[in-house]
Amino acid sequence: SIYLNELDEALAQIQENTGIEKFDLIGMDACLMSQMEVYMMLQPYAHTAVASEETEPGLGWAYSAFLSLLVYDPSIDATQLAANIVETYIDQDERVTDDQARADFLNQNSSTGGFFGTTRISAAQLASQLEQNITLTAVNLDNIIQVNTALNDFAYAMQSVSQQAVASARSYTQSYTS
């Protein structure tokens, strides 16, 4: 694991040692990284970020899919690449689309019947099961300071309204891993 202050120090050192002003893209193939505090820490170091606000399945990203795009078109900009990472996240992951890789994935923890209790599941069925709780977001970090300011303004405004109404509204929002 790495703490945000450690990541901040590492990225600052990279900037200092390489002279890179900002990376085009920083991706976080890890759980629970799509949070405002993460994006605010990344903002001085990158223009675009990709991260998940939820727990990621054991699959991780579909690296072969989006890296193939980058090999095919090295001039693709970070915004397009980030969108492609999000689009290919589950549907084009090799462990979903390749029959043998899917069987191997499903056989993990086979003493308990595998991940979904069976190894006879189609790519479409596996993708459907996995994407029910999948989140992945591409964020333009060049605008994140304004988003953070608006979020802070909203939080301050919420302090002056009925807290019972706020609690009621909160109970109807989408929840993530607790």
mmCIF file of C-alpha atoms in Angstrom:
data_model
loop_
_atom_site.group_PDB
_atom_site.id
_atom_site.type_symbol
_atom_site.label_atom_id
_atom_site.label_comp_id
_atom_site.label_asym_id
_atom_site.label_seq_id
_atom_site.Cartn_x
_atom_site.Cartn_y
_atom_site.Cartn_z
ATOM 1 C CA SER A 1 0.000 0.000 0.000
ATOM 2 C CA ILE A 2 1.005 3.597 -0.455
ATOM 3 C CA TYR A 3 -0.361 6.628 1.355
ATOM 4 C CA LEU A 4 -1.371 9.734 -0.578
ATOM 5 C CA ASN A 5 1.444 11.761 0.956
ATOM 6 C CA GLU A 6 3.925 9.094 -0.192
ATOM 7 C CA LEU A 7 2.481 9.088 -3.701
ATOM 8 C CA ASP A 8 2.592 12.879 -3.714
ATOM 9 C CA GLU A 9 6.273 12.808 -2.706
ATOM 10 C CA ALA A 10 7.082 10.178 -5.359
ATOM 11 C CA LEU A 11 5.345 12.132 -8.131
ATOM 12 C CA ALA A 12 7.056 15.366 -7.041
ATOM 13 C CA GLN A 13 10.409 13.577 -7.173
ATOM 14 C CA ILE A 14 9.619 12.217 -10.649
ATOM 15 C CA GLN A 15 8.777 15.743 -11.819
ATOM 16 C CA GLU A 16 12.000 17.085 -10.339
ATOM 17 C CA ASN A 17 14.210 14.309 -11.732
ATOM 18 C CA THR A 18 12.715 14.186 -15.232
ATOM 19 C CA GLY A 19 11.594 17.722 -15.892
ATOM 20 C CA ILE A 20 8.149 16.432 -16.853
ATOM 21 C CA GLU A 21 5.702 19.199 -16.058
ATOM 22 C CA LYS A 22 2.619 16.958 -16.057
ATOM 23 C CA PHE A 23 1.841 13.433 -17.176
ATOM 24 C CA ASP A 24 -0.874 13.125 -19.779
ATOM 25 C CA LEU A 25 -2.518 10.290 -17.833
ATOM 26 C CA ILE A 26 -2.194 8.611 -14.466
ATOM 27 C CA GLY A 27 -4.204 5.435 -13.983
ATOM 28 C CA MET A 28 -5.023 3.751 -10.712
ATOM 29 C CA ASP A 29 -5.750 0.062 -11.256
ATOM 30 C CA ALA A 30 -6.677 -0.352 -7.602
ATOM 31 C CA CYS A 31 -9.815 -0.313 -5.497
ATOM 32 C CA LEU A 32 -11.472 2.788 -4.060
ATOM 33 C CA MET A 33 -9.189 5.365 -5.700
ATOM 34 C CA SER A 34 -11.784 7.556 -7.437
ATOM 35 C CA GLN A 35 -12.126 10.019 -4.588
ATOM 36 C CA MET A 36 -11.849 13.774 -4.510
ATOM 37 C CA GLU A 37 -8.813 13.734 -2.219
ATOM 38 C CA VAL A 38 -6.970 11.413 -4.622
ATOM 39 C CA TYR A 39 -7.791 13.602 -7.613
ATOM 40 C CA MET A 40 -6.765 16.765 -5.776
ATOM 41 C CA MET A 41 -3.424 15.148 -4.922
ATOM 42 C CA LEU A 42 -2.918 14.021 -8.554
ATOM 43 C CA GLN A 43 -3.901 17.372 -10.080
ATOM 44 C CA PRO A 44 -0.419 18.971 -10.013
ATOM 45 C CA TYR A 45 1.035 15.913 -11.748
ATOM 46 C CA ALA A 46 -1.382 14.926 -14.530
ATOM 47 C CA HIS A 47 -4.031 16.216 -16.913
ATOM 48 C CA THR A 48 -6.198 13.080 -16.826
ATOM 49 C CA ALA A 49 -6.770 10.285 -14.304
ATOM 50 C CA VAL A 50 -8.589 6.962 -14.457
ATOM 51 C CA ALA A 51 -9.726 5.256 -11.254
ATOM 52 C CA SER A 52 -12.497 3.181 -9.695
ATOM 53 C CA GLU A 53 -14.684 4.437 -6.880
ATOM 54 C CA GLU A 54 -15.641 0.864 -6.016
ATOM 55 C CA THR A 55 -13.738 -2.325 -5.342
ATOM 56 C CA GLU A 56 -12.309 -3.737 -8.564
ATOM 57 C CA PRO A 57 -12.825 -7.374 -9.455
ATOM 58 C CA GLY A 58 -9.790 -9.643 -9.497
ATOM 59 C CA LEU A 59 -9.533 -8.950 -13.213
ATOM 60 C CA GLY A 60 -8.116 -5.456 -13.136
ATOM 61 C CA TRP A 61 -8.008 -3.482 -16.357
ATOM 62 C CA ALA A 62 -8.085 -4.897 -19.889
ATOM 63 C CA TYR A 63 -4.482 -3.949 -20.570
ATOM 64 C CA SER A 64 -4.157 -5.793 -23.872
ATOM 65 C CA ALA A 65 -7.191 -3.977 -25.272
ATOM 66 C CA PHE A 66 -6.184 -0.380 -24.564
ATOM 67 C CA LEU A 67 -2.449 -0.934 -25.030
ATOM 68 C CA SER A 68 -3.186 -2.434 -28.462
ATOM 69 C CA LEU A 69 -4.985 0.793 -29.316
ATOM 70 C CA LEU A 70 -1.929 2.754 -28.201
ATOM 71 C CA VAL A 71 0.371 0.566 -30.317
ATOM 72 C CA TYR A 72 -1.965 0.937 -33.300
ATOM 73 C CA ASP A 73 -2.230 4.724 -32.861
ATOM 74 C CA PRO A 74 0.562 6.199 -30.689
ATOM 75 C CA SER A 75 -0.753 9.701 -31.416
ATOM 76 C CA ILE A 76 -4.001 9.092 -29.507
ATOM 77 C CA ASP A 77 -4.505 11.758 -26.871
ATOM 78 C CA ALA A 78 -4.860 11.053 -23.157
ATOM 79 C CA THR A 79 -8.577 11.814 -23.133
ATOM 80 C CA GLN A 80 -9.274 9.234 -25.834
ATOM 81 C CA LEU A 81 -6.989 6.683 -24.189
ATOM 82 C CA ALA A 82 -8.682 7.213 -20.810
ATOM 83 C CA ALA A 83 -12.106 6.730 -22.416
ATOM 84 C CA ASN A 84 -10.857 3.532 -24.051
ATOM 85 C CA ILE A 85 -9.549 2.209 -20.720
ATOM 86 C CA VAL A 86 -13.015 2.738 -19.251
ATOM 87 C CA GLU A 87 -14.824 1.240 -22.277
ATOM 88 C CA THR A 88 -12.688 -1.913 -22.376
ATOM 89 C CA TYR A 89 -12.536 -2.443 -18.628
ATOM 90 C CA ILE A 90 -14.701 -5.571 -18.523
ATOM 91 C CA ASP A 91 -16.044 -6.399 -21.965
ATOM 92 C CA GLN A 92 -12.648 -6.810 -23.596
ATOM 93 C CA ASP A 93 -10.661 -8.234 -20.710
ATOM 94 C CA GLU A 94 -8.860 -11.358 -21.862
ATOM 95 C CA ARG A 95 -10.106 -13.262 -18.818
ATOM 96 C CA VAL A 96 -13.655 -12.607 -19.980
ATOM 97 C CA THR A 97 -13.295 -13.039 -23.746
ATOM 98 C CA ASP A 98 -10.744 -15.895 -23.953
ATOM 99 C CA ASP A 99 -12.327 -19.295 -23.223
ATOM 100 C CA GLN A 100 -9.290 -20.812 -21.455
ATOM 101 C CA ALA A 101 -8.481 -17.659 -19.485
ATOM 102 C CA ARG A 102 -12.149 -17.424 -18.428
ATOM 103 C CA ALA A 103 -12.148 -21.065 -17.284
ATOM 104 C CA ASP A 104 -8.940 -20.506 -15.315
ATOM 105 C CA PHE A 105 -10.401 -17.394 -13.706
ATOM 106 C CA LEU A 106 -13.635 -19.169 -12.802
ATOM 107 C CA ASN A 107 -11.736 -22.151 -11.365
ATOM 108 C CA GLN A 108 -9.955 -19.955 -8.832
ATOM 109 C CA ASN A 109 -11.023 -20.986 -5.343
ATOM 110 C CA SER A 110 -12.493 -24.096 -6.981
ATOM 111 C CA SER A 111 -12.752 -25.857 -3.606
ATOM 112 C CA THR A 112 -15.694 -23.527 -2.978
ATOM 113 C CA GLY A 113 -17.117 -23.952 -6.466
ATOM 114 C CA GLY A 114 -15.202 -21.155 -8.132
ATOM 115 C CA PHE A 115 -16.182 -17.500 -8.230
ATOM 116 C CA PHE A 116 -19.720 -18.061 -9.503
ATOM 117 C CA GLY A 117 -20.254 -21.678 -8.524
ATOM 118 C CA THR A 118 -19.653 -22.972 -12.038
ATOM 119 C CA THR A 119 -17.044 -22.927 -14.739
ATOM 120 C CA ARG A 120 -19.645 -23.157 -17.501
ATOM 121 C CA ILE A 121 -20.424 -19.521 -17.998
ATOM 122 C CA SER A 122 -20.274 -17.575 -21.238
ATOM 123 C CA ALA A 123 -18.229 -14.435 -21.776
ATOM 124 C CA ALA A 124 -21.444 -12.414 -21.909
ATOM 125 C CA GLN A 125 -22.693 -13.953 -18.644
ATOM 126 C CA LEU A 126 -19.381 -13.317 -16.869
ATOM 127 C CA ALA A 127 -19.180 -9.730 -18.135
ATOM 128 C CA SER A 128 -22.778 -9.182 -17.034
ATOM 129 C CA GLN A 129 -22.049 -10.561 -13.547
ATOM 130 C CA LEU A 130 -18.874 -8.535 -13.137
ATOM 131 C CA GLU A 131 -20.197 -5.243 -14.472
ATOM 132 C CA GLN A 132 -23.068 -5.125 -11.974
ATOM 133 C CA ASN A 133 -20.756 -3.552 -9.422
ATOM 134 C CA ILE A 134 -18.052 -2.196 -11.699
ATOM 135 C CA THR A 135 -17.103 1.446 -11.673
ATOM 136 C CA LEU A 136 -14.314 3.135 -13.569
ATOM 137 C CA THR A 137 -14.061 6.831 -14.251
ATOM 138 C CA ALA A 138 -11.933 9.043 -16.466
ATOM 139 C CA VAL A 139 -11.453 12.501 -14.950
ATOM 140 C CA ASN A 140 -10.117 15.719 -16.458
ATOM 141 C CA LEU A 141 -7.807 16.902 -13.671
ATOM 142 C CA ASP A 142 -7.427 20.306 -15.307
ATOM 143 C CA ASN A 143 -10.950 21.070 -14.030
ATOM 144 C CA ILE A 144 -10.816 19.272 -10.671
ATOM 145 C CA ILE A 145 -10.049 22.380 -8.609
ATOM 146 C CA GLN A 146 -13.302 24.000 -9.786
ATOM 147 C CA VAL A 147 -15.180 20.761 -9.052
ATOM 148 C CA ASN A 148 -13.661 20.646 -5.558
ATOM 149 C CA THR A 149 -14.634 24.284 -4.950
ATOM 150 C CA ALA A 150 -18.202 23.545 -6.040
ATOM 151 C CA LEU A 151 -18.294 20.458 -3.809
ATOM 152 C CA ASN A 152 -17.067 22.504 -0.834
ATOM 153 C CA ASP A 153 -19.663 25.205 -1.561
ATOM 154 C CA PHE A 154 -22.345 22.511 -1.681
ATOM 155 C CA ALA A 155 -21.179 21.025 1.636
ATOM 156 C CA TYR A 156 -21.248 24.457 3.286
ATOM 157 C CA ALA A 157 -24.725 25.150 1.886
ATOM 158 C CA MET A 158 -25.982 21.810 3.204
ATOM 159 C CA GLN A 159 -25.097 22.909 6.741
ATOM 160 C CA SER A 160 -27.824 25.546 6.663
ATOM 161 C CA VAL A 161 -30.695 23.301 5.552
ATOM 162 C CA SER A 162 -32.749 20.785 7.480
ATOM 163 C CA GLN A 163 -30.428 17.934 8.472
ATOM 164 C CA GLN A 164 -33.412 15.606 8.515
ATOM 165 C CA ALA A 165 -33.974 16.369 4.821
ATOM 166 C CA VAL A 166 -30.273 15.822 4.140
ATOM 167 C CA ALA A 167 -30.358 12.464 5.943
ATOM 168 C CA SER A 168 -33.474 11.466 4.019
ATOM 169 C CA ALA A 169 -31.875 12.388 0.689
ATOM 170 C CA ARG A 170 -28.718 10.502 1.651
ATOM 171 C CA SER A 171 -30.726 7.340 2.313
ATOM 172 C CA TYR A 172 -31.877 7.375 -1.331
ATOM 173 C CA THR A 173 -28.413 7.738 -2.865
ATOM 174 C CA GLN A 174 -26.396 4.977 -4.470
ATOM 175 C CA SER A 175 -24.093 3.354 -1.967
ATOM 176 C CA TYR A 176 -20.669 1.853 -2.523
ATOM 177 C CA THR A 177 -18.584 -0.638 -0.614
ATOM 178 C CA SER A 178 -18.792 0.124 3.078
#
